Tab-separated table of C-alpha atoms and ligand atoms in Angstrom:
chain	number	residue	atom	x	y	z
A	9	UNK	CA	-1.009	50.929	78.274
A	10	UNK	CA	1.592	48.351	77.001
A	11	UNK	CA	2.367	49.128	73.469
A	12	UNK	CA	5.147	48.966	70.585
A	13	UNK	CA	6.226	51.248	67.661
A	14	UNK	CA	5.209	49.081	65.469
A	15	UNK	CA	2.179	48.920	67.160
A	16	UNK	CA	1.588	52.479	67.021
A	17	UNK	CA	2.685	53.073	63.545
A	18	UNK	CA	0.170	50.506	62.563
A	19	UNK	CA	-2.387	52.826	64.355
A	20	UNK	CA	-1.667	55.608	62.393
A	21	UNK	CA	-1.609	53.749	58.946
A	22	UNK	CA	-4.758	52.737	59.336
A	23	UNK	CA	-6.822	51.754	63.020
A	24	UNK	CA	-8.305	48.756	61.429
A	25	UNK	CA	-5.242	47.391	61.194
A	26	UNK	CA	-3.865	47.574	64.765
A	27	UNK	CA	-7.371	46.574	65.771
A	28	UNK	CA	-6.839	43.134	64.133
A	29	UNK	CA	-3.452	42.792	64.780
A	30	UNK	CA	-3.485	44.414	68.506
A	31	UNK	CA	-7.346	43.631	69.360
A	32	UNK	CA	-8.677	40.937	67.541
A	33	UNK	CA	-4.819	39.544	67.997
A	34	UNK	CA	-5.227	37.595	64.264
A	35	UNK	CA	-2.058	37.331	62.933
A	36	UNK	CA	-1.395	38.818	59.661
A	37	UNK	CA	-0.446	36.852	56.938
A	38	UNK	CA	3.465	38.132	55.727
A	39	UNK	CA	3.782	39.461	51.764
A	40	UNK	CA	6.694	38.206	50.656
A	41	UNK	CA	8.219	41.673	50.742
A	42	UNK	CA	8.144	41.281	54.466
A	43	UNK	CA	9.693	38.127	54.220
A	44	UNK	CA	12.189	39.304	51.781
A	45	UNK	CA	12.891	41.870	54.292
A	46	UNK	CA	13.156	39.827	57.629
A	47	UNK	CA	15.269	37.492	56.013
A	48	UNK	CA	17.800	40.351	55.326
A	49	UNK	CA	17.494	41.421	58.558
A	50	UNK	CA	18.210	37.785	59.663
A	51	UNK	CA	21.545	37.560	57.160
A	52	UNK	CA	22.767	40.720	58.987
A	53	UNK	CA	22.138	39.888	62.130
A	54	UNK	CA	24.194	36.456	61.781
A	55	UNK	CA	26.880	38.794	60.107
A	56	UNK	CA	27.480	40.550	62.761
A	57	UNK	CA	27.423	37.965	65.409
A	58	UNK	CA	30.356	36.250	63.897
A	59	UNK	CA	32.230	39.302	65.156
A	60	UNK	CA	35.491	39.331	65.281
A	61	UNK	CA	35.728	36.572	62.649
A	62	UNK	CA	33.866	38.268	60.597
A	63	UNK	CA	33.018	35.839	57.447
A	64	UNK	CA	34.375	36.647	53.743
A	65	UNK	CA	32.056	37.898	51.357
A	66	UNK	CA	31.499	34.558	49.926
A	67	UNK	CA	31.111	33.182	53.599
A	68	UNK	CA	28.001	35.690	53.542
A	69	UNK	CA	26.737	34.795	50.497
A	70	UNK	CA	27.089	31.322	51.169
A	71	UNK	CA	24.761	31.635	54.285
A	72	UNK	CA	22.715	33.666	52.320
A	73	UNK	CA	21.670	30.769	49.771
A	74	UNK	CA	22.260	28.261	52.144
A	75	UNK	CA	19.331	29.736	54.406
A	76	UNK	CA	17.161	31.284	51.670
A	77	UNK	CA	13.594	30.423	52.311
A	78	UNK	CA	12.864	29.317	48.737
A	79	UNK	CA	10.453	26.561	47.759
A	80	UNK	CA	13.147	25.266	45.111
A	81	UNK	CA	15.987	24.672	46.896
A	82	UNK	CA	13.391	22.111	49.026
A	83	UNK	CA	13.865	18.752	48.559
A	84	UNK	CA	11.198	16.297	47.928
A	85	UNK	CA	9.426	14.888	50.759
A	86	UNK	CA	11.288	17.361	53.127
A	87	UNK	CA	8.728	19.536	55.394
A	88	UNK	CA	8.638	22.912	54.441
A	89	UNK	CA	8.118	25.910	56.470
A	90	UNK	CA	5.427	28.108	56.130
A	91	UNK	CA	7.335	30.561	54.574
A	92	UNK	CA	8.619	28.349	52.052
A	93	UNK	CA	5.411	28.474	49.981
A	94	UNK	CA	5.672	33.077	49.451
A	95	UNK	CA	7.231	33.067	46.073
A	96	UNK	CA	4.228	32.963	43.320
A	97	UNK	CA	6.647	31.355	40.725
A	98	UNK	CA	10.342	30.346	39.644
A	99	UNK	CA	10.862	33.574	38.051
A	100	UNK	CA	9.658	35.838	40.983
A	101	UNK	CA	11.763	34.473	43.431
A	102	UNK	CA	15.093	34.838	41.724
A	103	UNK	CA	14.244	37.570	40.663
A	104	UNK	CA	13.937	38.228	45.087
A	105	UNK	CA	16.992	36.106	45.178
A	106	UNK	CA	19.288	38.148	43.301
A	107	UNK	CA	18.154	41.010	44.661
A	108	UNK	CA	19.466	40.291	47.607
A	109	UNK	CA	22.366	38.858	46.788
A	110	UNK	CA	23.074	42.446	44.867
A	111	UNK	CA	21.890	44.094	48.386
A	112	UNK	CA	24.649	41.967	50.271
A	113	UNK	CA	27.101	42.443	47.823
A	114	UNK	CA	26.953	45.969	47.885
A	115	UNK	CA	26.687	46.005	51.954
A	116	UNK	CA	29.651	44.132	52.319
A	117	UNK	CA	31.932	46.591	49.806
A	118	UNK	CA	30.800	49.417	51.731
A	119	UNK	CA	30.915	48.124	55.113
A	120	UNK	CA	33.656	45.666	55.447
A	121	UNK	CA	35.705	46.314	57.562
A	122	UNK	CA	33.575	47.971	60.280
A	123	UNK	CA	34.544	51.174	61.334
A	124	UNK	CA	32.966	50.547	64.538
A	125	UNK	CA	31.673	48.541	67.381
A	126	UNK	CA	28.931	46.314	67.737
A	127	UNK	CA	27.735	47.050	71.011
A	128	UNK	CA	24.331	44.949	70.348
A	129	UNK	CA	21.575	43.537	67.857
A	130	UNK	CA	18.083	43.291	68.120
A	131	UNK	CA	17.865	45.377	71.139
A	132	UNK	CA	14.673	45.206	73.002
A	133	UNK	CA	13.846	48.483	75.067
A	134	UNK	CA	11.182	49.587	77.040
A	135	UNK	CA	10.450	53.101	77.646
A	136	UNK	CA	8.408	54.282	80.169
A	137	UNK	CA	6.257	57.656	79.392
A	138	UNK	CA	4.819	59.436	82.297
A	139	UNK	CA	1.321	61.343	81.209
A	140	UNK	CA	1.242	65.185	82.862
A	141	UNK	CA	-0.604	65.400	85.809
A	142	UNK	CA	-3.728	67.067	84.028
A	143	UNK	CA	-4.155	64.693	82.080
A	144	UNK	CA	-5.529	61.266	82.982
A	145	UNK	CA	-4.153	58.114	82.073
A	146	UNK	CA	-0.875	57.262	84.208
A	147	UNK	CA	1.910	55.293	82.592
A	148	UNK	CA	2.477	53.903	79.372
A	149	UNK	CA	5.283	51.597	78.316
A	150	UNK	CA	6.489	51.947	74.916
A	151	UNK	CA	8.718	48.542	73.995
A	152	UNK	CA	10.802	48.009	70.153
A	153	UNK	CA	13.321	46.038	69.105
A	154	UNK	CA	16.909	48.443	67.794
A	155	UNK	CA	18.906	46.053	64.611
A	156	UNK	CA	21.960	47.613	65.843
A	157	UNK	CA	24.056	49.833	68.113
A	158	UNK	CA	27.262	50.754	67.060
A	159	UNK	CA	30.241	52.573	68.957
A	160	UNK	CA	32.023	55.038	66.736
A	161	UNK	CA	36.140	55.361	67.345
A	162	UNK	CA	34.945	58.999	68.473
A	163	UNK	CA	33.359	57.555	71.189
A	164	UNK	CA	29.205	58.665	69.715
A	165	UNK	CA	26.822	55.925	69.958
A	166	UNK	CA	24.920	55.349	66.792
A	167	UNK	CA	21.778	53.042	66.043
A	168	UNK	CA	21.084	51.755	62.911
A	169	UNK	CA	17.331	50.183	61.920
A	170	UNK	CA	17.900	48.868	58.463
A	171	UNK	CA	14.864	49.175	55.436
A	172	UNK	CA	14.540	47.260	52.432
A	173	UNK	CA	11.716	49.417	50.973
A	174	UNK	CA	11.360	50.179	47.393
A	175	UNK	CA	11.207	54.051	48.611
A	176	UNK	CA	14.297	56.093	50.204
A	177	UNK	CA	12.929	59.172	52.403
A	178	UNK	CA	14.335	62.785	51.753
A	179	UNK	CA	16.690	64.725	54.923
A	180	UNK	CA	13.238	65.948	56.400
A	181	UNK	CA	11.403	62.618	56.498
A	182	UNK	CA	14.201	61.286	58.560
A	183	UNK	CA	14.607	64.306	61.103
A	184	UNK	CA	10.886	63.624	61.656
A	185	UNK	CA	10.872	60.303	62.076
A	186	UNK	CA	8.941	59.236	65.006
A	187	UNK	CA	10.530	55.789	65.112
A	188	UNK	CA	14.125	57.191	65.341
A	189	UNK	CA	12.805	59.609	68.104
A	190	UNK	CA	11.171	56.475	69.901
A	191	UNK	CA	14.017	54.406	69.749
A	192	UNK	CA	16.604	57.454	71.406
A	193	UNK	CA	14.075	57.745	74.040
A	194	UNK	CA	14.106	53.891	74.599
A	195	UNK	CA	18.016	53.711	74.235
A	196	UNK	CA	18.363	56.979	76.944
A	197	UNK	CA	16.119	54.622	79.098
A	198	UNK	CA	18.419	51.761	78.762
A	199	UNK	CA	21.718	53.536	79.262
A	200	UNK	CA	20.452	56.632	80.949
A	201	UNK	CA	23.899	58.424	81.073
A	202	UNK	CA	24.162	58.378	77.424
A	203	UNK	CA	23.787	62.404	75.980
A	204	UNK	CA	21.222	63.400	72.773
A	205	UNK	CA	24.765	65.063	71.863
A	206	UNK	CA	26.621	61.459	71.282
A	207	UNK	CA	24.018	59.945	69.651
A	208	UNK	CA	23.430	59.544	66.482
A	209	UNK	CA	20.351	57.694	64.656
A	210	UNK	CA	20.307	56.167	61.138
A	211	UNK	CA	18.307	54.629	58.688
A	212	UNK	CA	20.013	52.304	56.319
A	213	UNK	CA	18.729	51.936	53.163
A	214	UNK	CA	19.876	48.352	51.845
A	215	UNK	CA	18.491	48.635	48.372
A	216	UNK	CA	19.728	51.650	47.550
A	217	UNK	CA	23.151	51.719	49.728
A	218	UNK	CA	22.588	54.664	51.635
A	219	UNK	CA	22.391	55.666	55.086
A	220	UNK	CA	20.524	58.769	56.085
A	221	UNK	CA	21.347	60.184	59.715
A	222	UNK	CA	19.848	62.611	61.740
A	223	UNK	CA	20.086	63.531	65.929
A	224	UNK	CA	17.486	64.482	68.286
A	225	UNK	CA	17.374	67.305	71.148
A	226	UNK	CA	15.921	67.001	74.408
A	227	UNK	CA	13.069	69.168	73.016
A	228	UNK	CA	12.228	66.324	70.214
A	229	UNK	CA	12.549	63.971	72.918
A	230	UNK	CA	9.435	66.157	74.533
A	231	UNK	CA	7.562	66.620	71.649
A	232	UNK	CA	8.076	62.861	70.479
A	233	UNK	CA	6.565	61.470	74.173
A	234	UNK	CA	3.398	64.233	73.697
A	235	UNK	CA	3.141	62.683	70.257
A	236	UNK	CA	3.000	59.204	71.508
A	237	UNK	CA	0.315	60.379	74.620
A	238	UNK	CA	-1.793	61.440	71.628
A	239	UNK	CA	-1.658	58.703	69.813
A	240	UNK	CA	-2.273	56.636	73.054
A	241	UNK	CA	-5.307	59.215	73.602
A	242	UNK	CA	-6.665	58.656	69.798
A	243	UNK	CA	-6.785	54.632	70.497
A	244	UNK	CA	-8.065	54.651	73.638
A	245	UNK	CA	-11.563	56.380	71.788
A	246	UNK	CA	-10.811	55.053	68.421
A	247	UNK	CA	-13.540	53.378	66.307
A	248	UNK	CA	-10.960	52.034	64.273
A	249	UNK	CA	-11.835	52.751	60.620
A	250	UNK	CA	-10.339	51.806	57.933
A	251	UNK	CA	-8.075	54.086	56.323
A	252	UNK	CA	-7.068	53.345	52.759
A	253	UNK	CA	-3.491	54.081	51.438
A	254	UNK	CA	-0.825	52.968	49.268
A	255	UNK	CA	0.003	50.409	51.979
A	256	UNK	CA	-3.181	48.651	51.674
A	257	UNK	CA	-1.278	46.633	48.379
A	258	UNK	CA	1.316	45.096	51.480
A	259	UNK	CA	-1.329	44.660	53.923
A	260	UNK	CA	-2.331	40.942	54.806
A	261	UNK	CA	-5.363	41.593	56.276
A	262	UNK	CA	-7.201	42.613	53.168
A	263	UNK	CA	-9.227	39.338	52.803
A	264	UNK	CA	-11.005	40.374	55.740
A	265	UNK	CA	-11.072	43.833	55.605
A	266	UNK	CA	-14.701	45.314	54.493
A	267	UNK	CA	-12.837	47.969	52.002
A	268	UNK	CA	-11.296	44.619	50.143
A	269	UNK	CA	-13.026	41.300	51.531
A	270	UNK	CA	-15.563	41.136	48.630
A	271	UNK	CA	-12.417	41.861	45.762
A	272	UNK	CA	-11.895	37.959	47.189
A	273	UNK	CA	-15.276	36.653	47.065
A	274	UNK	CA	-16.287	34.013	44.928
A	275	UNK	CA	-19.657	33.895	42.828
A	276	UNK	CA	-22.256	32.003	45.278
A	277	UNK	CA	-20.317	34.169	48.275
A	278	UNK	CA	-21.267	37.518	45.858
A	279	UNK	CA	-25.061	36.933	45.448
A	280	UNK	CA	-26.713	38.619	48.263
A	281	UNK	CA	-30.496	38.300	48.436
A	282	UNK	CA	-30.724	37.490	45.138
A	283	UNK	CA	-28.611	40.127	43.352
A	284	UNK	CA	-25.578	39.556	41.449
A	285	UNK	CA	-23.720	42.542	42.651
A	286	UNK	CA	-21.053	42.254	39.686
A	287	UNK	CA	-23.816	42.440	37.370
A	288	UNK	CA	-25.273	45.443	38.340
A	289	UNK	CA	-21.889	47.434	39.047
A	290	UNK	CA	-20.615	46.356	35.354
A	291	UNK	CA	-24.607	47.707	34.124
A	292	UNK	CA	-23.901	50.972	36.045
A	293	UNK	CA	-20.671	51.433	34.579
A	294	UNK	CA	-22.026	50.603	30.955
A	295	UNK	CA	-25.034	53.035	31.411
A	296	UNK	CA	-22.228	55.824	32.688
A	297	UNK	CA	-20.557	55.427	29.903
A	298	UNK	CA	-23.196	55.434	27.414
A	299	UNK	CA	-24.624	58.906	29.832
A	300	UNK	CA	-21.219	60.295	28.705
A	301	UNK	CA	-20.795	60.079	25.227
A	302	UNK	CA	-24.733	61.015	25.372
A	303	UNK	CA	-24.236	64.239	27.242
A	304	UNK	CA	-21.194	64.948	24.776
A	305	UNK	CA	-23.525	64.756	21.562
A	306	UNK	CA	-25.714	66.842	23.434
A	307	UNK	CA	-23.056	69.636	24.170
A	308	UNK	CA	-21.817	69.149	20.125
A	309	UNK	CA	-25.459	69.427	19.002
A	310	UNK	CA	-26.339	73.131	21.637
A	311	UNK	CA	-23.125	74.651	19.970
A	312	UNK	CA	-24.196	73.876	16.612
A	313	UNK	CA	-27.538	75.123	17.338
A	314	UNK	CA	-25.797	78.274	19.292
A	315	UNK	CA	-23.625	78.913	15.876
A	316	UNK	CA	-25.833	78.705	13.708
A	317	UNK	CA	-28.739	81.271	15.965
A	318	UNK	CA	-25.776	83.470	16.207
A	319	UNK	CA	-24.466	83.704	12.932
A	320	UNK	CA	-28.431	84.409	11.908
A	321	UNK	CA	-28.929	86.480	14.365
A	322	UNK	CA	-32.083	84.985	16.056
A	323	UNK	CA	-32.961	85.023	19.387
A	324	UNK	CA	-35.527	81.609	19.288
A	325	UNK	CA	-35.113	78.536	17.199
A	326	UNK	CA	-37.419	76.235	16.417
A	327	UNK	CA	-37.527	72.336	16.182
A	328	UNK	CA	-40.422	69.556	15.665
A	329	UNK	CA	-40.258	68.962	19.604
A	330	UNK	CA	-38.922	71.971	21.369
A	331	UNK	CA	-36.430	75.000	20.892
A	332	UNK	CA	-33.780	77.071	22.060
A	333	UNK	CA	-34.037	80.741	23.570
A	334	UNK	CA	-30.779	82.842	23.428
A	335	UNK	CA	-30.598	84.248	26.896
A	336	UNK	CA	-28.055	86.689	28.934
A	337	UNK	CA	-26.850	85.813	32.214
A	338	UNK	CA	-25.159	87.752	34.463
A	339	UNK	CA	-21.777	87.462	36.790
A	340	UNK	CA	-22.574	89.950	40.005
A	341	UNK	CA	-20.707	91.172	42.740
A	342	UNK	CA	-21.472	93.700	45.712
A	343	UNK	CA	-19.876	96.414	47.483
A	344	UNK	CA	-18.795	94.271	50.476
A	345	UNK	CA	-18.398	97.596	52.793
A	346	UNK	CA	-22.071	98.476	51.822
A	347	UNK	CA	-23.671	95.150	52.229
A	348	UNK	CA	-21.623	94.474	55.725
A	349	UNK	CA	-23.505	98.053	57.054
A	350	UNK	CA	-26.558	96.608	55.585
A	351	UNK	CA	-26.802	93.351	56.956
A	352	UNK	CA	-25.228	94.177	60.090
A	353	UNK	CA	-27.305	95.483	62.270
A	354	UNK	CA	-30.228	93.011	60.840
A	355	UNK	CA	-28.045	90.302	62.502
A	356	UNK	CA	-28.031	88.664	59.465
A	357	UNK	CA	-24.281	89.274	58.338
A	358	UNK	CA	-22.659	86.364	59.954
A	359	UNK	CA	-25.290	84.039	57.813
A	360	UNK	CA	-23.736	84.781	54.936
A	361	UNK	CA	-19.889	84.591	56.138
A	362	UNK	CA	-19.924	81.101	56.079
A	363	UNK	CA	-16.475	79.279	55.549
A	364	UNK	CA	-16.426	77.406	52.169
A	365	UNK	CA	-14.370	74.333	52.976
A	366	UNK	CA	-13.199	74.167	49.442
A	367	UNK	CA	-11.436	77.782	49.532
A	368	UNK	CA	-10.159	76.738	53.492
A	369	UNK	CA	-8.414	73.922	51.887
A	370	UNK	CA	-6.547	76.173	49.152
A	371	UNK	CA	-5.402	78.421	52.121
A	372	UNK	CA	-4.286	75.746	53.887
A	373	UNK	CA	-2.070	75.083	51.252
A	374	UNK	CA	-0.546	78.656	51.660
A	375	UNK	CA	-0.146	79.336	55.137
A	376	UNK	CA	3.021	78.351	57.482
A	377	UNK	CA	2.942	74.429	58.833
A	378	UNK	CA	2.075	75.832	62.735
A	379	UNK	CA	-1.054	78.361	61.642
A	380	UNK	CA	-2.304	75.130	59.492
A	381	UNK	CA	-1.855	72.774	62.229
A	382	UNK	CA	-3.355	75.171	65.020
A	383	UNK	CA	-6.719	74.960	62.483
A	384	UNK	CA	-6.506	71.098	61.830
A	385	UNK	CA	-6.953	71.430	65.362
A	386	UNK	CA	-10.169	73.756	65.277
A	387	UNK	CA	-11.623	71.080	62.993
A	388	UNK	CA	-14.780	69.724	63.888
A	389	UNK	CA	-16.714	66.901	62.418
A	390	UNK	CA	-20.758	68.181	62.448
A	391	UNK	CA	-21.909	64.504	61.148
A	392	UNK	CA	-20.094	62.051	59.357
A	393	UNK	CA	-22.462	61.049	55.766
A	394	UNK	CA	-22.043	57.737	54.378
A	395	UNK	CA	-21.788	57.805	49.939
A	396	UNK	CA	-20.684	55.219	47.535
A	397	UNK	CA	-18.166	56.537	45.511
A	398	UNK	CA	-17.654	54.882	42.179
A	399	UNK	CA	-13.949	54.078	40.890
A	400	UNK	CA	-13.457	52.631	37.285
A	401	UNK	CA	-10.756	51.098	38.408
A	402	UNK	CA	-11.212	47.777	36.414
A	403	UNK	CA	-10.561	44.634	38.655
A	404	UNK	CA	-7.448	43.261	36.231
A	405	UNK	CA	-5.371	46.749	37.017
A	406	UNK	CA	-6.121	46.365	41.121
A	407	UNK	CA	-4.814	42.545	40.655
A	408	UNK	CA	-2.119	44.246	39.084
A	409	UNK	CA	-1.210	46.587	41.978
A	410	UNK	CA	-1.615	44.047	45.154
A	411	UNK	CA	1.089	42.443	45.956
B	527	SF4	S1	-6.344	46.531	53.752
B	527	SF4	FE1	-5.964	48.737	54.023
B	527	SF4	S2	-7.830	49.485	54.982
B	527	SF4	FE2	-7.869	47.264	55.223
B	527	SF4	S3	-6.946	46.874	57.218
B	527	SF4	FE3	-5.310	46.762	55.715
B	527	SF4	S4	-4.417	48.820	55.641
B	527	SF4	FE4	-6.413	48.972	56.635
C-alpha cells in the first residue's frame, strides 16, 4: 500500500475522512485556516530560497502583502483564484492579515540571521516499511513532504515542520509524535548514513514563537513502523465510520458527511415522507423541558408530603386520588468468602462475577499506561447497538463553533 502521513493521520482522526479524501478521492474544500496556514508555509518557503540574499524584514513583508490571497486587494474585472473568495468579510481577513504579519515579524527577530544551513525545503521522502514475515501484507511505502532541513554549525541535522495552530503541544505530545517519527524514518531512508544521534526533529510553532524539539532512538524508529503496519492493518478492514471530534469544526467535508449533511439542508431538502423533522425535534425538546420542571414539582411536592408524615408521625397519608406509604428500604451486602463457597461448587459463581464496564473504566483510569493498553487490547465488541442521542445544543451556538 502507497500511502502518506497525512493520509494516515486523517485515518486516525476520523476513517470517514480518509475514505473521501483517499477513496472516494473528492477533494476537500480548504477552511481558511488551512489557507491561512499554507500561505505561511508558502512566505517561508520563498524566504528561504532567497538564500544567501536573504531579504530584509520589510522585503518579507512586502512579499507577504504583495502575495496575500485576499479578495480586497483584487482589482475589478481581474480573475480571481479560488482561494481568493475564503475570507467571510473585511474585518475577518485583516484580522488573518495581521496575524500574520505579527507571525512574520516575530519569525524574522528570532531567526534572522540563520544559525544554520538550509540543506532543503519541501522535501518529499518515501519510506519503504517491510511487514514481518508472519504477517501478511508485503511492502508499504510511506511518502511526506519535510518544510525544512537544516545543518547545525555542530554538524546535527535538524528538520523543522512548521504549525500555525491555535494549540501548542506539551514536551510529551512532541516525543510522541508519530509524524516526527515518520519523517526520521523517511529522512534515514533518504540519506541512509545519517545517525538517530545527529538528528534532531522540531516543531515550530509560528503563532506562538516557539520551537519544541525532541530525538528518536532506533527503538522508536521500531515501534513507529509497527504503529504504521497497524494502522495499515485497521484500513485495510475498516468500515470507515465517522468519528466526531473537535476537528470536525475544520473539516470540509461536513456538507456531506451523515453526522452534519442535514445541519446544511434546506426546508423542502428536510421534509422526508411528509415529516418536518425540525418540527418534531423542537416538540421533543419542548415536551423535555416541560417533563423536567414537571418531575421537579413532583420531587418538591413528595418532600413536602414526606415532612409533613414525618413531623406527624404517620405512616399513610391520604389524598382525594391516591396516597403515600412511608416505607424502609434496605442497603445489603454479603460475606463474599461465604457466598464464593456457596455458589461455587453450584457452578453458578462466575454468573455473578460479571465485569461492570462502568467500574473497568474508573480502573482504567488508575492503572500504569502498558497494563491499560494490554486490556484495550482484550476489548471485544459483542454487538454494536444503534441509539439517538439527544444534544440541546441549539443550532445558533454550533454555527457559532464551525469554522
Ligand atoms: S465532519 Fe467530522 S465526522 Fe464528518 S468526515 Fe469530517 S471529521 Fe469525520
Amino acid at each position: 500500500m502507497r500511502i502518506s502521513y497525512s493520509s494516515l493521520e486523517n485515518f486516525e482522526n476520523c476513517p470517514l475522512k480518509y475514505k473521501y479524501s483517499e477513496i472516494d478521492k473528492i477533494k476537500e474544500p480548504k477552511t481558511k485556516e488551512a489557507i491561512f496556514g499554507n500561505y505561511i508555509h508558502r512566505v517561508l518557503k520563498w524566504f528561504y530560497q532567497q538564500d544567501p540574499h536573504f531579504p530584509t524584514l520589510e522585503g518579507l513583508l512586502e512579499y507577504y502583502y504583495n502575495h496575500w490571497p485576499a479578495s480586497a486587494k483584487a482589482t475589478a474585472g481581474e480573475p480571481k483564484k479560488e482561494e481568493e473568495f475564503v475570507w467571510q468579510d473585511e474585518h475577518e481577513e485583516k484580522d488573518f492579515f495581521q496575524e500574520g504579519m505579527r507571525i512574520l515579524e516575530e519569525y524574522y527577530k528570532k531567526n534572522f540571521p540563520p544559525k544554520s544551513m538550509i540543506m532543503d525545503l519541501e522535501t518529499r521522502f518515501e519510506a519503504v516499511i517491510d511487514e514481518t514475515p508472519d504477517e501478511p501484507g508485503g511492502k508499504h511505502i510511506l511518502t511526506g513532504v519535510i518544510d525544512r532541513i537544516d545543518k547545525l554549525p555542530n554538524g546535527t541535522m535538524e528538520i523543522i515542520d512548521y504549525k500555525t495552530g491555535k494549540r501548542m503541544p506539551s514536551q510529551n505530545d512532541v516525543d510522541s509524535n508519530l509524524q516526527l517519527s515518520i519523517y526520521a524514518l523517511g529522512l534515514k531512508r533518504k540519506w541512509p548514513k545519517i545517525k538517530l544521534e545527529d538528528l534532531r526533529l522540531s516543531l515550530y510553532f509560528l503563532k506562538f514563537g516557539e520551537k519544541i524539539e525532541t530525538t528518536k532512538t532506533d527503538q522508536d524508529l521500531e515501534d513507529t513502523q509497527k504503529k504504521i503496519i497497524g494502522l495499515i492493518h485497521k484500513i485495510q478492514t475498516s468500515s470507515f465510520e465517522p468519528k466526531t471530534s473537535p476537528l470536525c469544526n475544520w473539516c470540509g467535508y461536513r456538507p456531506i458527511c451523515p453526522v452534519w449533511r442535514h445541519f446544511y439542508e434546506n426546508g423542502s431538502d428536510k421534509e422526508f415522507n411528509g415529516i418536518n423533522i425540525e418540527e418534531k425535534i423542537d416538540e421533543y425538546f419542548k415536551l423535555k423541558s416541560d417533563k423536567e420542571q414537571l418531575d421537579d414539582r413532583l420531587k418538591e411536592l413528595k418532600n413536602t408530603i414526606e415532612i409533613y408524615s414525618r413531623q406527624k408521625g404517620l405512616k399513610r397519608v391520604f389524598g382525594t386520588n391516591g396516597s403515600f406509604n412511608q416505607e424502609v428500604s434496605h442497603k445489603i451486602s454479603f460475606d463474599k468468602n461465604k457466598l464464593k463457597e456457596l455458589l461455587e461448587p453450584l457452578g453458578k459463581w462466575e454468573e455473578i462475577l460479571a465485569i461492570d464496564p462502568k467500574k473497568l473504566q474508573k480502573v482504567l483510569k488508575e492503572i500504569p499506561p502498558d497494563a491499560r493498553e494490554e486490556i484495550e487490547k482484550a476489548k471485544k465488541i459483542e454487538k454494536a447497538y444503534e441509539y439517538l442521542e439527544a444534544n440541546e445544543k441549539s443550532k445558533k451556538d454550533w454555527e457559532e463553533d464551525l469554522h
